[in-house]
Amino acid sequence: MEDQHNRTLLQHLSYDKQNPLLLSLERAFQNAADFQSVCVGHADEKQIYLCSLISLGGSDHLKFHMESGQGEALQTNLDSYTGTKYTVGDYPACEKAICAGKTILCTHDSSSGIILDTENPRQRGLQQPQTENVIKGPMYSFNEHYLTNIALVRQRMQTPRLKIWETTVGDITRTKVGVLYLEEITDPGLIQYTCDKISRIQTDGLQESGEMLRLLNPKTGLFPAAVTTERPDRVSASLLNGKIVILLDGTPFSIIAPGSFFDFWESAEDQYLTPFIAVFLRLLRFMALMMNLFLPGFYVAITSVNIDVNRLEISLAAAAGREGVPYPVWIESILMLFLLDCIVEAGIRLPRSISSTVTMVGGVVLGQAIIQANIVSNLLVIISATTALTNFIVVDYQMGLVQRILKYFILAGASFLGILGIVFCFSIIIISLSRMKSFGISYLTPLGPDARARSSSLGLLGKSHHFSLTNWLNIGKGELP
Amino acid sequence: MKSSSAQLQLSMTQYFGLQIMVFGAISFYLYPYFVIHATGHGFWIPILIWMPLSLAGSWLFSRMLALHQGEDAFSIVKRELGWTGIVLFILPLIWFMWRSMVVMISAHMEIISMAILPTTPAWVIAGVIWIAVFLASGGIGSIVRTGMIFLLVSFPISLALTLLGLSNVEFSLGKPWLHTTGDFLFNRKFYASSCIWTGYLYMAASGKFTKTPGKLWKPYIAASVCFFPLILGTVYLPVLTFGAEMSRNLTLPYISKMDSIYHYWLVIENLTAVFISSAMLYVILTLALLLHMIVAALRVIFRGWNDRWLYVIVGAATYASTLYVPSWDWIEKAVEWDSPFHLYLMYLFPLAVIVKSLFSERKKSHP
């Protein structure tokens, strides 16, 4: 850099011989092998240093040239910087900036430094969603880079009304967190509530949105407090619907809040289909939920406790199928469901090339063998297979896991009190849901009180083209904020 | 966004839903027995007489709440009548509500033991009260939300069972349809049958969660009209199936009727189990509503007590009491004995508070 320019630049720096920035940074990043501080020139007899983490910062923004210095030794001098406008920061700001991949320009005795935006984020390209596949609709999803995710939302919502409140969470990880909302559409109380909650989070680090959700709603228990999605189209639809979206750096999953139990049965694709088909699909999912939860319990109830409830023919067929099975029905059922859950879990965790083999061995070979060995009845194999199948229909992975646990709870109730036990378990589940709140809003929205008021009901959106089952099921009176 | 239950607002639809649930919980077990025993014919007359009377009571009750908007019936009584009001009205109301819970649980316990779980000990079935405690401790918001879901599940089942019950009836068994001697007026069971029309009393604690308490009688009327066919069904389905004489000899005429339904296309053979299971949803919700009410009443008397403990104490007391209920006869008698109580609370309680409030108002305006 030219001497005149260097002098102007260095005038921005402050000097305090007691606390030189360079020394403080070198001390802070001691033993960090990827930290480097190099002398890149001098001005007014002051040596100029560049400090950065080479693993995060890219040198694409900086240009160097080499020249022979004193004693004809070659010297590398900073020639130019291309990038956004630089800022000046003190030690804490510089330390934070280095951790974020930026480069600090300082002299050997300055107490502040010039922060150059040389960040070079490591990120994968846009890919298809891994957990929310659709036949019709956008085919890309978020990735792990915060700004890329914001950009994807901005591309879909080209309005200045899209606001972002930003903060960092985690004393060590300093994870960037953004709360997105649409001005004049989202309930200001909800924004305030969420931002306050996030500000109050005290943790060392944050890795994923699920972790964030737990910290924000510690009392939700078994059920997930809100929907998480990796689809930008779902995010923008939710924003239009008056919800807020929380994006985290380092994860492709964003949080759509507040969550309602019924949201977990809505697929992103539903909005792109005609209402009748969407209703049919949701009914299908709802029926699948019922079968998944209650079928094993119902089987146990009608074959061991309330034998007279069923038609005699079916009862006789069930009894004949169980001939030779040495265990009570409930043990037989738990055994089968547990095995099936193991197969499912193995299929998910193993590499794809092996998982299909495991599923084949587990499902077909083990299933056939277990019947021939008279450990379980034929009917129970059908019940278990149906239960497993209906579990895969669940749109949301978190809710699918909850269902896998709840079916054991209902099975226990059915084993103990038959159909009445199922009713009691059902009641307890519903009561638990009714007591839950997600971001201060009823988890059973649209069933009030404390149900969320839809943005369209506030008269801010005009006629909404967005299809939502909540419109159809608006039994609870939504309350205006 | 709402931060506390004090700011909750319930819609009239939600009050309607709660009323339906209350009707479902108290209509199916003893009511047909009382009406069939109250008169020999024209059963619809004693049924219909209580309906407008209860509507008048609900109107009085909503007027009382409207005079002191934002307050529950107990706070109103305490403020207007002081300790006299507590002794005259709140304590009897607590007693009546507690007795209603004991009777409701005991009756359903008996029905379950008789119909679907003959070998299960009573103390297990009586444990349903703890589910209600769990629900009630969540507050009125939780009760209403649960009520809406229970309603969506149980009401269509009850309606379907009533319609199915029509399939094997003989209408000539209901004759004479129009003739009556008014004999029921001298029968205690006629007055006991008014127990199903006390539903609006259950709103004593939850009536404050509306901006228009003066209109609370409307959801009660709507619920009465909607549930009326089912109430008629509980009496007439057994009568039109077995005849009035035989129905009179049955302990649980409506349950017996459910047992008699058979259709080759029905997958489920034992409809009684389905009926009882769906009825339990009504019962759980109503128990929670009663618990909520008792705790609200106790809070007026014992101010500093922790709500959670009050729920547990009331739940435990109710649970223990149900285990000491000796027989089905006792349950029948208990409802009969309680008739003067609930009639007193249905009419005299709101009337006394209204009169006292109006006197106070007049005193203020003409000191």
Tab-separated table of C-alpha atoms in Angstrom, chain A residues 16-385:
chain	number	residue	atom	x	y	z
A	16	ASP	CA	-2.150	2.424	24.271
A	17	LYS	CA	1.275	1.037	24.989
A	18	GLN	CA	-0.015	-0.779	28.054
A	19	ASN	CA	-2.474	-2.924	26.047
A	20	PRO	CA	-1.181	-3.575	22.546
A	21	LEU	CA	-3.797	-5.410	20.529
A	22	LEU	CA	-1.349	-7.652	18.704
A	23	LEU	CA	0.072	-9.024	21.921
A	24	SER	CA	-3.378	-9.569	23.403
A	25	LEU	CA	-4.528	-11.442	20.295
A	26	GLU	CA	-1.399	-13.582	20.186
A	27	ARG	CA	-1.916	-14.419	23.834
A	28	ALA	CA	-5.595	-15.237	23.323
A	29	PHE	CA	-4.946	-17.462	20.318
A	30	GLN	CA	-1.850	-19.072	21.767
A	31	ASN	CA	-1.712	-22.781	20.838
A	32	ALA	CA	-4.274	-22.258	18.091
A	33	ALA	CA	-2.330	-23.671	15.161
A	34	ASP	CA	-4.487	-21.974	12.533
A	35	PHE	CA	-3.944	-18.487	13.962
A	36	GLN	CA	-1.465	-16.369	12.144
A	37	SER	CA	-0.153	-12.844	12.607
A	38	VAL	CA	2.120	-11.689	9.814
A	39	CYS	CA	3.883	-8.455	9.162
A	40	VAL	CA	2.675	-7.090	5.840
A	41	GLY	CA	4.443	-3.783	5.613
A	42	HIS	CA	5.197	-0.666	7.549
A	43	ALA	CA	4.255	3.025	7.764
A	44	ASP	CA	5.774	5.762	9.880
A	45	GLU	CA	8.243	3.204	11.199
A	46	LYS	CA	5.384	1.185	12.552
A	47	GLN	CA	5.094	-2.416	11.497
A	48	ILE	CA	1.681	-3.410	10.143
A	49	TYR	CA	0.312	-6.820	11.020
A	50	LEU	CA	-2.486	-8.962	9.673
A	51	CYS	CA	-4.092	-11.371	12.176
A	52	SER	CA	-6.581	-14.070	11.205
A	53	LEU	CA	-7.577	-17.697	11.503
A	54	ILE	CA	-6.453	-19.173	8.213
A	55	SER	CA	-9.021	-21.958	8.516
A	56	LEU	CA	-11.890	-19.455	8.390
A	57	GLY	CA	-10.615	-16.379	6.613
A	58	GLY	CA	-9.945	-16.399	2.916
A	59	SER	CA	-7.110	-14.522	1.330
A	60	ASP	CA	-9.236	-13.881	-1.796
A	61	HIS	CA	-9.947	-10.352	-0.547
A	62	LEU	CA	-6.288	-9.450	-0.004
A	63	LYS	CA	-3.554	-8.965	-2.586
A	64	PHE	CA	0.127	-9.054	-1.704
A	65	HIS	CA	3.266	-8.219	-3.569
A	66	MET	CA	6.805	-9.212	-2.884
A	67	GLU	CA	9.787	-6.900	-2.831
A	68	SER	CA	13.330	-7.054	-1.632
A	69	GLY	CA	13.743	-5.329	1.690
A	70	GLN	CA	16.749	-4.516	3.795
A	71	GLY	CA	19.654	-6.858	3.222
A	72	GLU	CA	18.001	-7.887	-0.030
A	73	ALA	CA	15.713	-10.320	1.748
A	74	LEU	CA	12.295	-10.789	0.148
A	75	GLN	CA	9.362	-9.172	1.928
A	76	THR	CA	5.645	-9.795	1.435
A	77	ASN	CA	3.691	-6.562	1.570
A	78	LEU	CA	-0.086	-6.045	1.537
A	79	ASP	CA	-0.942	-4.433	-1.731
A	80	SER	CA	-4.711	-4.019	-1.651
A	81	TYR	CA	-7.947	-5.115	0.015
A	82	THR	CA	-11.155	-5.698	-1.896
A	83	GLY	CA	-14.273	-6.161	0.149
A	84	THR	CA	-16.899	-4.388	2.195
A	85	LYS	CA	-16.149	-1.231	4.175
A	86	TYR	CA	-13.769	-1.886	7.024
A	87	THR	CA	-14.562	-1.068	10.658
A	88	VAL	CA	-12.372	-0.295	13.609
A	89	GLY	CA	-12.697	-2.322	16.780
A	90	ASP	CA	-11.122	-2.744	20.199
A	91	TYR	CA	-9.784	-6.021	21.547
A	92	PRO	CA	-13.128	-7.787	22.273
A	93	ALA	CA	-14.498	-6.802	18.862
A	94	CYS	CA	-11.312	-7.937	17.135
A	95	GLU	CA	-11.271	-11.244	18.994
A	96	LYS	CA	-14.899	-11.867	18.034
A	97	ALA	CA	-14.182	-10.863	14.427
A	98	ILE	CA	-11.243	-13.270	14.126
A	99	CYS	CA	-13.453	-16.092	15.427
A	100	ALA	CA	-15.966	-15.191	12.739
A	101	GLY	CA	-13.338	-15.520	9.997
A	102	LYS	CA	-12.402	-11.854	9.596
A	103	THR	CA	-8.914	-10.397	9.436
A	104	ILE	CA	-7.494	-7.723	11.718
A	105	LEU	CA	-5.098	-5.109	10.482
A	106	CYS	CA	-3.102	-3.449	13.264
A	107	THR	CA	0.282	-2.107	14.149
A	108	HIS	CA	2.560	-3.721	16.703
A	109	ASP	CA	1.677	-1.117	19.324
A	110	SER	CA	-1.932	-0.149	18.514
A	111	SER	CA	-4.700	-0.983	21.005
A	112	SER	CA	-7.382	-1.259	18.306
A	113	GLY	CA	-7.483	-2.847	14.886
A	114	ILE	CA	-9.119	-2.505	11.501
A	115	ILE	CA	-11.517	-5.336	10.823
A	116	LEU	CA	-11.470	-6.545	7.221
A	117	ASP	CA	-14.279	-8.700	5.991
A	118	THR	CA	-12.351	-11.652	4.640
A	119	GLU	CA	-14.801	-14.284	5.800
A	120	ASN	CA	-14.818	-17.362	3.626
A	121	PRO	CA	-17.755	-19.491	4.805
A	122	ARG	CA	-17.492	-23.226	4.364
A	123	GLN	CA	-20.865	-24.407	3.139
A	124	ARG	CA	-22.411	-27.003	0.945
A	125	GLY	CA	-24.456	-25.998	-2.066
A	126	LEU	CA	-28.212	-25.950	-2.217
A	127	GLN	CA	-29.641	-29.419	-2.275
A	128	GLN	CA	-33.001	-31.175	-2.166
A	129	PRO	CA	-34.641	-31.380	1.254
A	130	GLN	CA	-33.619	-34.499	3.134
A	131	THR	CA	-36.635	-34.798	5.448
A	132	GLU	CA	-39.476	-33.004	3.643
A	133	ASN	CA	-39.740	-34.371	0.171
A	134	VAL	CA	-42.518	-33.184	-2.071
A	135	ILE	CA	-43.668	-34.212	-5.512
A	136	LYS	CA	-44.758	-30.716	-6.451
A	137	GLY	CA	-43.069	-27.587	-5.180
A	138	PRO	CA	-39.637	-25.985	-4.830
A	139	MET	CA	-36.852	-28.539	-4.774
A	140	TYR	CA	-34.201	-26.779	-2.733
A	141	SER	CA	-33.648	-26.477	0.963
A	142	PHE	CA	-31.693	-24.465	3.481
A	143	ASN	CA	-28.078	-25.306	4.191
A	144	GLU	CA	-25.924	-24.738	7.261
A	145	HIS	CA	-24.934	-21.154	6.427
A	146	TYR	CA	-27.003	-18.509	8.165
A	147	LEU	CA	-26.691	-15.754	5.543
A	148	THR	CA	-27.453	-18.140	2.698
A	149	ASN	CA	-30.635	-19.167	4.504
A	150	ILE	CA	-31.630	-15.539	5.056
A	151	ALA	CA	-30.980	-14.895	1.368
A	152	LEU	CA	-33.210	-17.804	0.371
A	153	VAL	CA	-36.061	-16.348	2.411
A	154	ARG	CA	-35.433	-12.842	1.087
A	155	GLN	CA	-35.545	-14.171	-2.475
A	156	ARG	CA	-39.042	-15.485	-1.834
A	157	MET	CA	-40.248	-12.424	0.079
A	158	GLN	CA	-39.122	-9.295	-1.692
A	159	THR	CA	-40.510	-6.790	0.754
A	160	PRO	CA	-39.021	-4.372	3.264
A	161	ARG	CA	-41.647	-5.623	5.724
A	162	LEU	CA	-39.541	-8.710	6.284
A	163	LYS	CA	-37.625	-7.858	9.436
A	164	ILE	CA	-34.804	-9.729	11.107
A	165	TRP	CA	-33.834	-9.439	14.752
A	166	GLU	CA	-30.373	-10.872	15.277
A	167	THR	CA	-28.348	-11.982	18.270
A	168	THR	CA	-25.773	-14.570	19.261
A	169	VAL	CA	-26.471	-17.400	21.676
A	170	GLY	CA	-23.910	-19.451	23.558
A	171	ASP	CA	-21.012	-18.095	25.575
A	172	ILE	CA	-18.511	-20.247	23.714
A	173	THR	CA	-20.087	-21.082	20.359
A	174	ARG	CA	-21.565	-17.597	19.828
A	175	THR	CA	-24.088	-19.042	17.392
A	176	LYS	CA	-25.802	-16.455	15.284
A	177	VAL	CA	-29.596	-16.539	15.712
A	178	GLY	CA	-32.086	-14.564	13.664
A	179	VAL	CA	-35.780	-14.015	14.297
A	180	LEU	CA	-37.654	-13.316	11.064
A	181	TYR	CA	-41.111	-11.789	10.972
A	182	LEU	CA	-43.338	-9.700	8.772
A	183	GLU	CA	-44.005	-6.250	10.092
A	184	GLU	CA	-47.688	-5.428	10.644
A	185	ILE	CA	-48.642	-9.044	10.155
A	186	THR	CA	-46.967	-10.857	13.010
A	187	ASP	CA	-48.297	-10.272	16.508
A	188	PRO	CA	-45.902	-7.777	18.167
A	189	GLY	CA	-46.448	-9.572	21.481
A	190	LEU	CA	-45.181	-12.792	19.951
A	191	ILE	CA	-42.059	-11.063	18.588
A	192	GLN	CA	-41.367	-9.469	21.956
A	193	TYR	CA	-41.949	-12.728	23.789
A	194	THR	CA	-39.598	-14.672	21.504
A	195	CYS	CA	-36.820	-12.074	21.446
A	196	ASP	CA	-36.953	-11.782	25.244
A	197	LYS	CA	-36.776	-15.528	25.641
A	198	ILE	CA	-33.816	-15.831	23.260
A	199	SER	CA	-31.990	-12.974	24.994
A	200	ARG	CA	-32.350	-14.745	28.316
A	201	ILE	CA	-30.855	-18.065	27.127
A	202	GLN	CA	-27.779	-18.927	29.150
A	203	THR	CA	-25.776	-21.746	27.632
A	204	ASP	CA	-22.243	-22.575	26.604
A	205	GLY	CA	-23.194	-23.569	23.116
A	206	LEU	CA	-25.942	-24.250	20.658
A	207	GLN	CA	-25.663	-26.741	17.822
A	208	GLU	CA	-29.115	-27.273	16.402
A	209	SER	CA	-32.625	-25.820	16.305
A	210	GLY	CA	-34.012	-28.717	18.360
A	211	GLU	CA	-31.680	-27.688	21.181
A	212	MET	CA	-32.843	-24.100	20.843
A	213	LEU	CA	-36.476	-25.212	20.972
A	214	ARG	CA	-35.861	-27.053	24.222
A	215	LEU	CA	-34.209	-24.012	25.749
A	216	LEU	CA	-37.073	-21.775	24.689
A	217	ASN	CA	-39.842	-24.092	25.877
A	218	PRO	CA	-38.438	-26.196	28.705
A	219	LYS	CA	-41.864	-27.386	29.893
A	220	THR	CA	-43.128	-28.963	26.689
A	221	GLY	CA	-42.162	-32.470	27.773
A	222	LEU	CA	-42.584	-35.153	25.166
A	223	PHE	CA	-44.065	-33.165	22.323
A	224	PRO	CA	-41.989	-30.851	20.121
A	225	ALA	CA	-42.834	-27.220	20.873
A	226	ALA	CA	-42.748	-26.069	17.254
A	227	VAL	CA	-42.318	-27.287	13.719
A	228	THR	CA	-38.788	-27.322	12.335
A	229	THR	CA	-38.338	-27.144	8.594
A	230	GLU	CA	-35.588	-26.998	6.011
A	231	ARG	CA	-37.860	-25.673	3.275
A	232	PRO	CA	-37.725	-21.951	2.388
A	233	ASP	CA	-41.219	-22.113	0.849
A	234	ARG	CA	-42.685	-23.391	4.098
A	235	VAL	CA	-40.892	-20.637	5.984
A	236	SER	CA	-42.252	-17.893	3.763
A	237	ALA	CA	-45.772	-19.357	3.895
A	238	SER	CA	-45.555	-19.378	7.690
A	239	LEU	CA	-44.336	-15.785	7.759
A	240	LEU	CA	-47.305	-14.788	5.636
A	241	ASN	CA	-49.471	-16.639	8.095
A	242	GLY	CA	-48.284	-14.376	10.900
A	243	LYS	CA	-45.774	-16.720	12.450
A	244	ILE	CA	-42.171	-16.041	13.292
A	245	VAL	CA	-39.194	-18.009	12.010
A	246	ILE	CA	-35.990	-18.589	13.936
A	247	LEU	CA	-32.884	-19.288	11.865
A	248	LEU	CA	-29.667	-20.564	13.404
A	249	ASP	CA	-26.180	-20.577	11.987
A	250	GLY	CA	-24.892	-24.088	11.490
A	251	THR	CA	-28.136	-25.929	10.842
A	252	PRO	CA	-30.465	-26.175	7.865
A	253	PHE	CA	-33.474	-26.521	10.171
A	254	SER	CA	-35.378	-23.388	11.055
A	255	ILE	CA	-38.040	-23.102	13.735
A	256	ILE	CA	-41.546	-21.989	12.841
A	257	ALA	CA	-43.236	-20.624	15.929
A	258	PRO	CA	-45.616	-20.803	17.594
A	259	GLY	CA	-46.345	-24.453	16.945
A	260	SER	CA	-49.667	-26.182	17.117
A	261	PHE	CA	-50.297	-29.910	17.283
A	262	PHE	CA	-52.221	-29.675	14.011
A	263	ASP	CA	-49.262	-28.021	12.236
A	264	PHE	CA	-47.386	-31.291	12.416
A	265	TRP	CA	-49.886	-32.867	10.042
A	266	GLU	CA	-49.513	-30.160	7.423
A	267	SER	CA	-47.099	-30.842	4.604
A	268	ALA	CA	-45.553	-28.012	2.604
A	269	GLU	CA	-47.140	-29.548	-0.461
A	270	ASP	CA	-50.705	-29.193	0.868
A	271	GLN	CA	-50.781	-25.554	-0.149
A	272	TYR	CA	-50.022	-26.393	-3.769
A	273	LEU	CA	-52.909	-28.832	-4.104
A	274	THR	CA	-56.620	-28.246	-4.320
A	275	PRO	CA	-58.340	-28.013	-0.916
A	276	PHE	CA	-60.234	-31.272	-1.349
A	277	ILE	CA	-57.076	-33.229	-2.020
A	278	ALA	CA	-55.304	-31.463	0.839
A	279	VAL	CA	-58.144	-32.342	3.217
A	280	PHE	CA	-58.080	-35.928	1.993
A	281	LEU	CA	-54.326	-36.165	2.565
A	282	ARG	CA	-54.594	-34.689	6.034
A	283	LEU	CA	-57.416	-37.050	6.918
A	284	LEU	CA	-55.231	-39.881	5.667
A	285	ARG	CA	-52.406	-38.724	7.918
A	286	PHE	CA	-54.778	-38.310	10.822
A	287	MET	CA	-56.177	-41.798	10.355
A	288	ALA	CA	-52.615	-43.083	10.181
A	289	LEU	CA	-51.890	-41.336	13.479
A	290	MET	CA	-54.896	-43.006	15.085
A	291	MET	CA	-53.957	-46.426	13.748
A	292	ASN	CA	-50.347	-45.994	14.785
A	293	LEU	CA	-51.270	-45.048	18.327
A	294	PHE	CA	-54.261	-47.249	19.000
A	295	LEU	CA	-54.054	-50.358	16.799
A	296	PRO	CA	-51.602	-52.373	18.964
A	297	GLY	CA	-53.460	-51.328	22.114
A	298	PHE	CA	-56.823	-52.167	20.587
A	299	TYR	CA	-55.529	-55.598	19.551
A	300	VAL	CA	-54.381	-56.298	23.111
A	301	ALA	CA	-57.658	-54.974	24.566
A	302	ILE	CA	-59.973	-57.065	22.414
A	303	THR	CA	-57.926	-60.251	22.584
A	304	SER	CA	-57.141	-60.261	26.280
A	305	VAL	CA	-59.387	-57.922	28.308
A	306	ASN	CA	-62.613	-57.092	26.436
A	307	ILE	CA	-62.933	-60.291	24.449
A	308	ASP	CA	-66.704	-59.863	24.047
A	309	VAL	CA	-66.415	-56.489	22.304
A	310	ASN	CA	-65.409	-58.044	19.022
A	311	ARG	CA	-67.451	-60.202	16.672
A	312	LEU	CA	-67.207	-63.819	17.694
A	313	GLU	CA	-65.740	-64.819	14.335
A	314	ILE	CA	-62.859	-62.379	14.686
A	315	SER	CA	-62.241	-63.365	18.287
A	316	LEU	CA	-62.113	-67.043	17.266
A	317	ALA	CA	-59.733	-66.273	14.408
A	318	ALA	CA	-57.465	-64.311	16.763
A	319	ALA	CA	-57.554	-67.130	19.311
A	320	ALA	CA	-56.736	-69.691	16.624
A	321	GLY	CA	-53.814	-67.565	15.436
A	322	ARG	CA	-52.421	-67.469	18.932
A	323	GLU	CA	-52.565	-71.224	19.375
A	324	GLY	CA	-49.172	-72.364	20.567
A	325	VAL	CA	-47.982	-68.886	21.548
A	326	PRO	CA	-46.734	-69.262	25.115
A	327	TYR	CA	-46.928	-65.619	26.261
A	328	PRO	CA	-49.772	-63.310	27.200
A	329	VAL	CA	-50.870	-60.995	24.393
A	330	TRP	CA	-49.292	-57.882	25.913
A	331	ILE	CA	-45.836	-59.463	26.174
A	332	GLU	CA	-46.149	-60.749	22.624
A	333	SER	CA	-47.127	-57.262	21.422
A	334	ILE	CA	-44.384	-55.409	23.273
A	335	LEU	CA	-41.813	-57.893	21.988
A	336	MET	CA	-42.929	-57.433	18.395
A	337	LEU	CA	-43.171	-53.637	18.578
A	338	PHE	CA	-39.768	-53.418	20.223
A	339	LEU	CA	-38.195	-55.566	17.499
A	340	LEU	CA	-39.817	-53.455	14.831
A	341	ASP	CA	-38.555	-50.255	16.401
A	342	CYS	CA	-35.056	-51.740	16.471
A	343	ILE	CA	-35.281	-52.523	12.760
A	344	VAL	CA	-36.492	-48.996	11.986
A	345	GLU	CA	-33.735	-47.443	14.060
A	346	ALA	CA	-31.091	-49.660	12.447
A	347	GLY	CA	-32.399	-48.722	9.010
A	348	ILE	CA	-32.035	-45.017	9.777
A	349	ARG	CA	-28.604	-45.103	11.411
A	350	LEU	CA	-26.776	-47.476	9.092
A	351	PRO	CA	-25.265	-46.421	5.774
A	352	ARG	CA	-27.799	-46.637	2.950
A	353	SER	CA	-26.006	-49.541	1.251
A	354	ILE	CA	-26.382	-51.719	4.356
A	355	SER	CA	-29.681	-50.420	5.705
A	356	SER	CA	-31.772	-52.053	2.980
A	357	THR	CA	-30.178	-55.412	3.789
A	358	VAL	CA	-30.837	-54.964	7.487
A	359	THR	CA	-34.457	-54.055	6.810
A	360	MET	CA	-34.817	-57.108	4.592
A	361	VAL	CA	-33.234	-59.437	7.156
A	362	GLY	CA	-35.164	-57.881	10.015
A	363	GLY	CA	-38.508	-57.542	8.340
A	364	VAL	CA	-38.841	-60.606	6.173
A	365	VAL	CA	-36.508	-63.227	7.617
A	366	LEU	CA	-37.061	-62.427	11.281
A	367	GLY	CA	-40.791	-61.911	10.765
A	368	GLN	CA	-41.212	-65.279	9.071
A	369	ALA	CA	-39.021	-67.053	11.607
A	370	ILE	CA	-40.777	-65.541	14.604
A	371	ILE	CA	-44.143	-66.840	13.405
A	372	GLN	CA	-42.789	-70.305	12.647
A	373	ALA	CA	-41.225	-70.436	16.094
A	374	ASN	CA	-44.655	-69.716	17.619
A	375	ILE	CA	-43.385	-66.694	19.472
A	376	VAL	CA	-45.981	-64.336	18.023
A	377	SER	CA	-49.235	-64.811	16.118
A	378	ASN	CA	-49.884	-64.074	12.437
A	379	LEU	CA	-52.419	-61.401	13.302
A	380	LEU	CA	-49.928	-59.531	15.440
A	381	VAL	CA	-47.433	-59.447	12.560
A	382	ILE	CA	-50.092	-57.727	10.443
A	383	ILE	CA	-50.833	-55.317	13.303
A	384	SER	CA	-47.147	-54.528	13.835
A	385	ALA	CA	-46.456	-54.030	10.141
